[in-house]
Amino acid sequence: MIYFDNSATTAAAPEVLATYQKVSEDFWGNPSSLHALGNKADGLLQASRQQIADLMQVQPEEIYFTSGGTEGDNWVIKGTAIAKRQFGKHLITTAIEHPAVKNSMAQLEQLGFDVTYLPVNRQGMIDPADLKAALRSDTILVSIMGVNNEIGSIQPLAEAAQILADYPNVHFHVDAVQSIGKGLMDLLKLPRIDFLSFSAHKFHGPRGMGFLYAKKGRQLAPLLTGGGQEHDWRSGTENLPAIAGMAKALRLVLADESAKVARQQAIKTKIYNHLQEKPKVTIFSGNDAHFAPHILCFGIAGVRGETVVHAFEAHDIYISTTSACSSKTGEISGTLAAMHVPDKVATSAVRISLDENNTLAEADTFIKAFDQIYQRFEIINS
């Protein structure tokens, strides 16, 4: 079996599963309890927070635990809207965001907020000049994803941060779900970024777990109120086994990161070069420094993406249509639509997404299967 759908989810690392089980068995007290079992659990909770903060090179009080990327995105967008509504009701995002961002913005529009959606070029990237032009005196938030989950384009975060340096009161949020462990830490550490959202299951951690980096001094209204956990910003009894597992997963994915990124880039390049030789293949992802090393989106002319997914599945190779969150609905990729890719072409799109466990040998097997599939559809469509 070859798994090339890591942007949808990754397999939990064995070390992470071992940590999850051990914590479940040995640290089952509630961290909020005053007795010894609670203190023991709270000690591990804070140690996990410290480990994540150290890996991210931030302060532990800037790390908040969430249920994943969707909650993190919702929290920053809606929490900013609530906390800063007296200063303005204008928000800026891009036309290619994950539904967690896009749908949160749409919900705020229904409540009277004004949202500007920045367009992208044919490479799926915004023009920083458009961001500068869109900023207004009543702008309270800019939310730009780090890496697009469908084609892998890396947004110009450094340029955006430079522009926003002149707007210190505007919150700057980056959906970093597809960015961790991909050699992009320098971008994620830009001092102008105020919020970063992460999801553990994208880097071999437990599902239903994530964390939010929130810069100290920035105000964010809580969406979950209750027992006052997470400094009263995100109430709810902490999922300690998953938190400890996420901390372990983050340490593992960031170890020898440059070597892991190089392996993924080599696999992507090998497949990319082979696809380029096929006249009926359209490649939507680039293969340069403006694109992440792990995502490759392409389509075979005249063949729907879901058909190609199932054709590869017959070879025990698992890929996806563009976004796992919309693949079963049959919707056309929002990213490709924003790039003005014709609907007939966009419906052919499929995505390969790699991680550090994939190999060049798997790339060879994929290419062999691709050639058989391509030849079969070429005959059918001739």
Short mmCIF file of C-alpha atoms in Angstrom, two decimals:
data_model
loop_
_atom_site.label_atom_id
_atom_site.label_comp_id
_atom_site.label_asym_id
_atom_site.label_seq_id
_atom_site.Cartn_x
_atom_site.Cartn_y
_atom_site.Cartn_z
CA MET A 1 0.00 0.00 0.00
CA ILE A 2 1.23 3.47 -0.93
CA TYR A 3 -0.32 6.38 0.93
CA PHE A 4 -0.05 9.70 -0.91
CA ASP A 5 -2.87 11.53 0.90
CA ASN A 6 -1.02 13.03 3.84
CA SER A 7 -2.58 16.48 3.48
CA ALA A 8 -5.92 14.90 4.37
CA THR A 9 -4.51 13.11 7.40
CA THR A 10 -1.39 11.29 8.48
CA ALA A 11 -1.01 8.00 10.30
CA ALA A 12 -0.28 8.46 13.99
CA ALA A 13 3.37 7.69 14.71
CA PRO A 14 3.99 4.56 16.84
CA GLU A 15 5.78 6.69 19.43
CA VAL A 16 2.75 8.96 19.60
CA LEU A 17 0.38 6.04 20.12
CA ALA A 18 2.64 4.72 22.88
CA THR A 19 2.61 8.11 24.59
CA TYR A 20 -1.17 8.36 24.26
CA GLN A 21 -1.67 4.96 25.84
CA LYS A 22 0.78 5.55 28.69
CA VAL A 23 -0.72 8.93 29.57
CA SER A 24 -4.23 7.45 29.44
CA GLU A 25 -3.17 4.78 31.92
CA ASP A 26 -0.95 6.82 34.27
CA PHE A 27 -2.28 10.40 34.15
CA TRP A 28 -6.05 10.05 34.23
CA GLY A 29 -6.67 12.73 36.86
CA ASN A 30 -8.31 16.01 35.87
CA PRO A 31 -5.62 18.72 35.62
CA SER A 32 -8.00 21.14 37.36
CA SER A 33 -8.40 18.94 40.43
CA LEU A 34 -6.62 20.05 43.61
CA HIS A 35 -5.51 16.60 44.76
CA ALA A 36 -2.28 14.78 43.90
CA LEU A 37 -3.68 13.05 40.83
CA GLY A 38 -4.81 16.42 39.46
CA ASN A 39 -1.45 17.98 40.21
CA LYS A 40 0.30 15.12 38.45
CA ALA A 41 -1.87 15.59 35.36
CA ASP A 42 -1.40 19.35 35.41
CA GLY A 43 2.35 18.91 35.61
CA LEU A 44 2.31 16.88 32.38
CA LEU A 45 -0.05 19.36 30.77
CA GLN A 46 2.30 22.25 31.44
CA ALA A 47 5.34 20.20 30.43
CA SER A 48 3.67 19.45 27.08
CA ARG A 49 2.86 23.13 26.64
CA GLN A 50 6.48 24.03 27.42
CA GLN A 51 7.80 21.47 24.93
CA ILE A 52 5.60 22.80 22.14
CA ALA A 53 6.56 26.38 23.00
CA ASP A 54 10.26 25.49 22.96
CA LEU A 55 9.91 23.79 19.57
CA MET A 56 8.06 26.83 18.20
CA GLN A 57 10.49 29.21 19.94
CA VAL A 58 7.71 31.10 21.71
CA GLN A 59 6.54 31.50 25.32
CA PRO A 60 4.44 28.73 26.93
CA GLU A 61 1.70 31.23 27.79
CA GLU A 62 1.33 31.82 24.03
CA ILE A 63 0.29 28.19 23.36
CA TYR A 64 -3.39 27.24 23.65
CA PHE A 65 -4.75 23.75 23.08
CA THR A 66 -7.66 23.28 20.67
CA SER A 67 -9.49 20.45 18.92
CA GLY A 68 -7.64 21.12 15.66
CA GLY A 69 -7.19 23.51 12.77
CA THR A 70 -10.89 24.15 12.23
CA GLU A 71 -11.39 25.31 15.79
CA GLY A 72 -8.21 27.39 15.69
CA ASP A 73 -9.31 29.18 12.52
CA ASN A 74 -12.84 29.74 13.82
CA TRP A 75 -11.53 30.98 17.14
CA VAL A 76 -9.16 33.57 15.73
CA ILE A 77 -11.64 34.92 13.18
CA LYS A 78 -14.74 35.03 15.35
CA GLY A 79 -12.81 35.79 18.53
CA THR A 80 -11.20 38.79 16.86
CA ALA A 81 -14.56 39.96 15.53
CA ILE A 82 -16.05 39.85 19.02
CA ALA A 83 -13.06 41.37 20.80
CA LYS A 84 -12.41 44.18 18.31
CA ARG A 85 -15.85 44.96 16.91
CA GLN A 86 -15.85 48.39 18.56
CA PHE A 87 -12.81 49.30 16.46
CA GLY A 88 -14.12 48.07 13.11
CA LYS A 89 -15.96 45.37 11.22
CA HIS A 90 -13.66 44.83 8.22
CA LEU A 91 -11.71 41.62 7.72
CA ILE A 92 -9.38 40.54 4.90
CA THR A 93 -8.67 37.02 3.71
CA THR A 94 -7.92 35.29 0.39
CA ALA A 95 -10.08 33.59 -2.21
CA ILE A 96 -8.36 30.23 -1.67
CA GLU A 97 -8.67 29.66 2.07
CA HIS A 98 -9.68 26.40 3.72
CA PRO A 99 -13.44 26.18 4.42
CA ALA A 100 -12.72 26.68 8.13
CA VAL A 101 -11.65 30.22 7.27
CA LYS A 102 -13.92 30.87 4.30
CA ASN A 103 -17.09 29.72 6.04
CA SER A 104 -16.22 31.59 9.24
CA MET A 105 -15.87 34.77 7.20
CA ALA A 106 -19.19 34.10 5.46
CA GLN A 107 -20.88 33.66 8.82
CA LEU A 108 -19.52 37.00 10.00
CA GLU A 109 -20.77 38.64 6.81
CA GLN A 110 -24.27 37.50 7.75
CA LEU A 111 -23.78 39.29 11.07
CA GLY A 112 -22.92 42.60 9.43
CA PHE A 113 -19.14 42.37 9.06
CA ASP A 114 -17.44 43.36 5.80
CA VAL A 115 -14.98 40.86 4.28
CA THR A 116 -12.53 41.46 1.44
CA TYR A 117 -11.39 38.33 -0.44
CA LEU A 118 -8.02 38.89 -2.09
CA PRO A 119 -7.73 37.35 -5.58
CA VAL A 120 -4.90 35.03 -6.60
CA ASN A 121 -2.90 34.67 -9.78
CA ARG A 122 -2.63 31.56 -11.93
CA GLN A 123 -0.08 30.15 -9.49
CA GLY A 124 -2.54 30.48 -6.60
CA MET A 125 -0.75 33.37 -4.88
CA ILE A 126 -2.00 36.75 -3.74
CA ASP A 127 -0.40 40.01 -4.81
CA PRO A 128 0.84 41.89 -1.71
CA ALA A 129 -0.17 45.12 -3.45
CA ASP A 130 -3.80 43.94 -3.28
CA LEU A 131 -3.47 43.46 0.45
CA LYS A 132 -2.08 46.94 0.90
CA ALA A 133 -4.88 48.42 -1.19
CA ALA A 134 -7.55 46.53 0.75
CA LEU A 135 -6.50 47.76 4.21
CA ARG A 136 -8.84 50.32 5.75
CA SER A 137 -9.05 52.30 8.95
CA ASP A 138 -11.68 49.85 10.22
CA THR A 139 -9.74 46.66 9.34
CA ILE A 140 -9.37 44.42 12.39
CA LEU A 141 -8.02 41.14 10.96
CA VAL A 142 -6.01 39.75 8.06
CA SER A 143 -6.10 35.95 7.69
CA ILE A 144 -3.83 34.37 5.05
CA MET A 145 -3.01 30.66 4.88
CA GLY A 146 0.65 29.67 4.85
CA VAL A 147 0.42 26.78 2.36
CA ASN A 148 -2.62 26.12 0.21
CA ASN A 149 -3.98 22.66 0.94
CA GLU A 150 -5.01 21.96 -2.66
CA ILE A 151 -2.07 23.00 -4.84
CA GLY A 152 0.63 23.76 -2.27
CA SER A 153 1.27 27.41 -3.14
CA ILE A 154 3.14 29.30 -0.42
CA GLN A 155 1.65 32.71 0.22
CA PRO A 156 3.96 35.77 0.44
CA LEU A 157 3.76 36.01 4.23
CA ALA A 158 6.98 38.01 4.59
CA GLU A 159 5.68 40.70 2.23
CA ALA A 160 2.33 40.71 3.99
CA ALA A 161 4.05 41.06 7.37
CA GLN A 162 6.06 43.99 6.05
CA ILE A 163 2.89 45.75 4.90
CA LEU A 164 1.12 45.06 8.19
CA ALA A 165 4.04 46.51 10.16
CA ASP A 166 2.38 49.86 9.45
CA TYR A 167 -0.91 48.57 10.91
CA PRO A 168 0.05 47.33 14.39
CA ASN A 169 -3.53 47.13 15.61
CA VAL A 170 -4.65 44.74 12.88
CA HIS A 171 -4.53 41.08 13.90
CA PHE A 172 -2.52 38.92 11.49
CA HIS A 173 -3.53 35.24 11.45
CA VAL A 174 -1.94 32.43 9.46
CA ASP A 175 -3.59 29.06 8.97
CA ALA A 176 -0.40 26.98 9.27
CA VAL A 177 -2.02 23.54 9.17
CA GLN A 178 -0.19 22.50 5.97
CA SER A 179 3.03 24.34 6.86
CA ILE A 180 4.51 22.49 9.81
CA GLY A 181 7.51 20.25 9.13
CA LYS A 182 7.85 21.53 5.56
CA GLY A 183 10.90 23.75 5.94
CA LEU A 184 8.87 26.91 6.47
CA MET A 185 9.66 27.70 10.08
CA ASP A 186 11.36 30.99 9.15
CA LEU A 187 8.05 32.17 7.70
CA LEU A 188 6.06 30.97 10.69
CA LYS A 189 8.41 32.81 13.04
CA LEU A 190 7.84 36.21 11.43
CA PRO A 191 7.45 38.55 14.42
CA ARG A 192 4.47 40.37 12.86
CA ILE A 193 2.33 37.22 12.85
CA ASP A 194 -0.06 37.27 15.80
CA PHE A 195 -1.84 33.91 15.49
CA LEU A 196 -0.94 30.52 14.02
CA SER A 197 -3.33 27.56 13.94
CA PHE A 198 -2.14 23.94 13.78
CA SER A 199 -3.71 20.49 13.61
CA ALA A 200 -1.95 17.47 15.14
CA HIS A 201 -3.24 14.87 12.70
CA LYS A 202 -1.37 16.61 9.88
CA PHE A 203 1.98 15.72 11.50
CA HIS A 204 1.37 12.17 12.83
CA GLY A 205 -0.35 13.29 16.02
CA PRO A 206 -3.80 12.35 17.35
CA ARG A 207 -6.93 13.42 15.54
CA GLY A 208 -9.16 15.96 17.23
CA MET A 209 -6.19 17.80 18.68
CA GLY A 210 -4.44 21.03 17.75
CA PHE A 211 -2.88 24.13 19.15
CA LEU A 212 -3.02 27.85 18.60
CA TYR A 213 -0.13 30.25 18.92
CA ALA A 214 -1.50 33.57 20.19
CA LYS A 215 1.02 36.36 20.62
CA LYS A 216 1.16 37.73 24.14
CA GLY A 217 -0.74 41.00 24.40
CA ARG A 218 -3.21 40.29 21.61
CA GLN A 219 -6.87 40.14 22.62
CA LEU A 220 -9.10 37.27 21.57
CA ALA A 221 -12.60 36.56 22.85
CA PRO A 222 -13.18 32.94 23.90
CA LEU A 223 -15.65 30.87 21.91
CA LEU A 224 -15.87 28.13 24.54
CA THR A 225 -16.71 29.37 28.01
CA GLY A 226 -17.05 27.22 31.08
CA GLY A 227 -14.54 26.01 33.65
CA GLY A 228 -11.84 28.53 32.82
CA GLN A 229 -9.18 26.23 31.39
CA GLU A 230 -6.43 27.64 29.13
CA HIS A 231 -6.27 30.91 31.10
CA ASP A 232 -10.05 31.23 30.67
CA TRP A 233 -9.60 31.52 26.90
CA ARG A 234 -10.71 28.00 25.93
CA SER A 235 -12.73 26.12 28.52
CA GLY A 236 -13.18 22.36 28.58
CA THR A 237 -11.37 19.53 30.36
CA GLU A 238 -8.05 19.06 28.61
CA ASN A 239 -7.51 15.95 26.47
CA LEU A 240 -4.19 15.20 28.16
CA PRO A 241 -3.28 11.96 26.32
CA ALA A 242 -3.79 13.72 22.96
CA ILE A 243 -1.93 16.84 24.12
CA ALA A 244 1.09 14.81 25.23
CA GLY A 245 0.92 12.81 21.99
CA MET A 246 0.82 16.02 19.94
CA ALA A 247 3.88 17.36 21.74
CA LYS A 248 5.71 14.11 20.93
CA ALA A 249 4.57 14.25 17.29
CA LEU A 250 5.76 17.84 16.89
CA ARG A 251 9.19 16.98 18.29
CA LEU A 252 9.48 14.03 15.91
CA VAL A 253 8.39 15.90 12.77
CA LEU A 254 10.77 18.80 13.40
CA ALA A 255 13.77 16.54 14.04
CA ASP A 256 16.06 16.48 10.97
CA GLU A 257 13.46 18.59 9.19
CA SER A 258 15.71 19.68 6.33
CA ALA A 259 16.55 16.09 5.39
CA LYS A 260 12.88 15.09 5.49
CA VAL A 261 11.90 18.06 3.32
CA ALA A 262 14.62 17.18 0.81
CA ARG A 263 13.27 13.62 0.48
CA GLN A 264 9.74 14.87 -0.12
CA GLN A 265 10.98 17.38 -2.67
CA ALA A 266 12.89 14.66 -4.51
CA ILE A 267 9.78 12.49 -4.73
CA LYS A 268 7.64 15.38 -5.89
CA THR A 269 10.22 16.39 -8.51
CA LYS A 270 10.45 12.86 -9.89
CA ILE A 271 6.70 12.57 -10.33
CA TYR A 272 6.40 16.17 -11.55
CA ASN A 273 8.99 15.64 -14.27
CA HIS A 274 7.25 12.50 -15.45
CA LEU A 275 3.84 14.16 -15.58
CA GLN A 276 5.25 17.03 -17.60
CA GLU A 277 5.98 14.62 -20.43
CA LYS A 278 2.29 13.71 -20.85
CA PRO A 279 0.40 15.95 -23.29
CA LYS A 280 -3.01 15.31 -21.71
CA VAL A 281 -1.87 16.16 -18.18
CA THR A 282 -2.35 19.61 -16.66
CA ILE A 283 -0.20 20.32 -13.61
CA PHE A 284 -1.68 22.90 -11.27
CA SER A 285 1.18 22.96 -8.74
CA GLY A 286 4.56 24.51 -9.33
CA ASN A 287 7.83 22.84 -8.42
CA ASP A 288 9.91 25.78 -7.25
CA ALA A 289 10.50 27.68 -4.01
CA HIS A 290 7.02 29.22 -4.20
CA PHE A 291 5.40 25.83 -3.60
CA ALA A 292 5.53 23.44 -0.68
CA PRO A 293 7.58 20.25 -1.15
CA HIS A 294 4.78 17.82 -0.33
CA ILE A 295 1.78 18.75 -2.53
CA LEU A 296 1.36 18.06 -6.24
CA CYS A 297 -1.98 18.69 -7.95
CA PHE A 298 -2.65 17.59 -11.55
CA GLY A 299 -5.39 16.37 -13.85
CA ILE A 300 -5.81 14.10 -16.86
CA ALA A 301 -7.82 15.78 -19.61
CA GLY A 302 -11.34 14.43 -19.94
CA VAL A 303 -11.19 12.25 -16.80
CA ARG A 304 -12.91 13.28 -13.58
CA GLY A 305 -10.75 13.41 -10.50
CA GLU A 306 -12.74 10.86 -8.54
CA THR A 307 -12.35 8.39 -11.42
CA VAL A 308 -8.58 8.80 -11.27
CA VAL A 309 -8.60 8.38 -7.47
CA HIS A 310 -10.38 5.04 -7.77
CA ALA A 311 -8.14 3.94 -10.64
CA PHE A 312 -5.10 4.41 -8.42
CA GLU A 313 -6.88 2.71 -5.54
CA ALA A 314 -7.10 -0.41 -7.71
CA HIS A 315 -3.29 -0.35 -7.64
CA ASP A 316 -3.35 0.03 -3.83
CA ILE A 317 -2.20 3.65 -4.16
CA TYR A 318 -4.15 6.27 -2.24
CA ILE A 319 -4.42 9.85 -3.48
CA SER A 320 -7.32 12.31 -3.33
CA THR A 321 -9.27 14.90 -5.17
CA THR A 322 -8.20 18.40 -4.15
CA SER A 323 -9.50 18.84 -0.59
CA ALA A 324 -10.54 16.11 1.81
CA CYS A 325 -13.12 18.48 3.30
CA SER A 326 -14.99 18.79 -0.01
CA SER A 327 -14.03 15.63 -1.93
CA LYS A 328 -17.24 13.72 -1.15
CA THR A 329 -19.48 16.63 -2.10
CA GLY A 330 -18.25 16.64 -5.69
CA GLU A 331 -17.60 20.36 -5.53
CA ILE A 332 -15.11 21.94 -7.91
CA SER A 333 -11.91 23.04 -6.20
CA GLY A 334 -12.34 26.52 -4.77
CA THR A 335 -8.65 27.18 -5.28
CA LEU A 336 -8.71 26.24 -8.97
CA ALA A 337 -11.86 28.30 -9.49
CA ALA A 338 -10.12 31.30 -7.93
CA MET A 339 -7.21 30.68 -10.30
CA HIS A 340 -9.71 30.90 -13.20
CA VAL A 341 -9.16 27.30 -14.23
CA PRO A 342 -12.11 26.29 -16.46
CA ASP A 343 -14.62 24.02 -14.72
CA LYS A 344 -14.08 21.25 -17.27
CA VAL A 345 -10.37 21.20 -16.43
CA ALA A 346 -10.82 21.70 -12.68
CA THR A 347 -13.05 18.62 -12.37
CA SER A 348 -10.06 16.49 -13.41
CA ALA A 349 -7.89 17.62 -10.50
CA VAL A 350 -6.34 15.14 -8.10
CA ARG A 351 -3.77 15.70 -5.37
CA ILE A 352 -0.70 13.82 -4.24
CA SER A 353 0.46 14.80 -0.77
CA LEU A 354 3.61 13.39 0.77
CA ASP A 355 5.26 13.07 4.14
CA GLU A 356 8.68 12.10 5.44
CA ASN A 357 7.86 8.38 5.34
CA ASN A 358 7.33 8.24 1.58
CA THR A 359 10.15 6.99 -0.63
CA LEU A 360 11.53 7.29 -4.15
CA ALA A 361 10.70 3.61 -4.64
CA GLU A 362 7.06 4.50 -4.04
CA ALA A 363 7.40 7.23 -6.65
CA ASP A 364 8.60 4.62 -9.15
CA THR A 365 5.60 2.42 -8.35
CA PHE A 366 3.27 5.40 -8.69
CA ILE A 367 4.73 6.32 -12.08
CA LYS A 368 4.33 2.76 -13.33
CA ALA A 369 0.68 2.72 -12.23
CA PHE A 370 0.11 6.18 -13.67
CA ASP A 371 1.38 5.12 -17.09
CA GLN A 372 -1.05 2.21 -17.15
CA ILE A 373 -3.96 4.40 -16.08
CA TYR A 374 -3.02 7.16 -18.50
CA GLN A 375 -2.75 4.74 -21.41
CA ARG A 376 -6.14 3.19 -20.58
CA PHE A 377 -7.90 6.56 -20.48
CA GLU A 378 -6.07 7.70 -23.61
CA ILE A 379 -7.52 4.73 -25.48
CA ILE A 380 -11.02 5.29 -24.05
CA ASN A 381 -11.00 8.99 -24.93
CA SER A 382 -9.41 8.66 -28.35
#
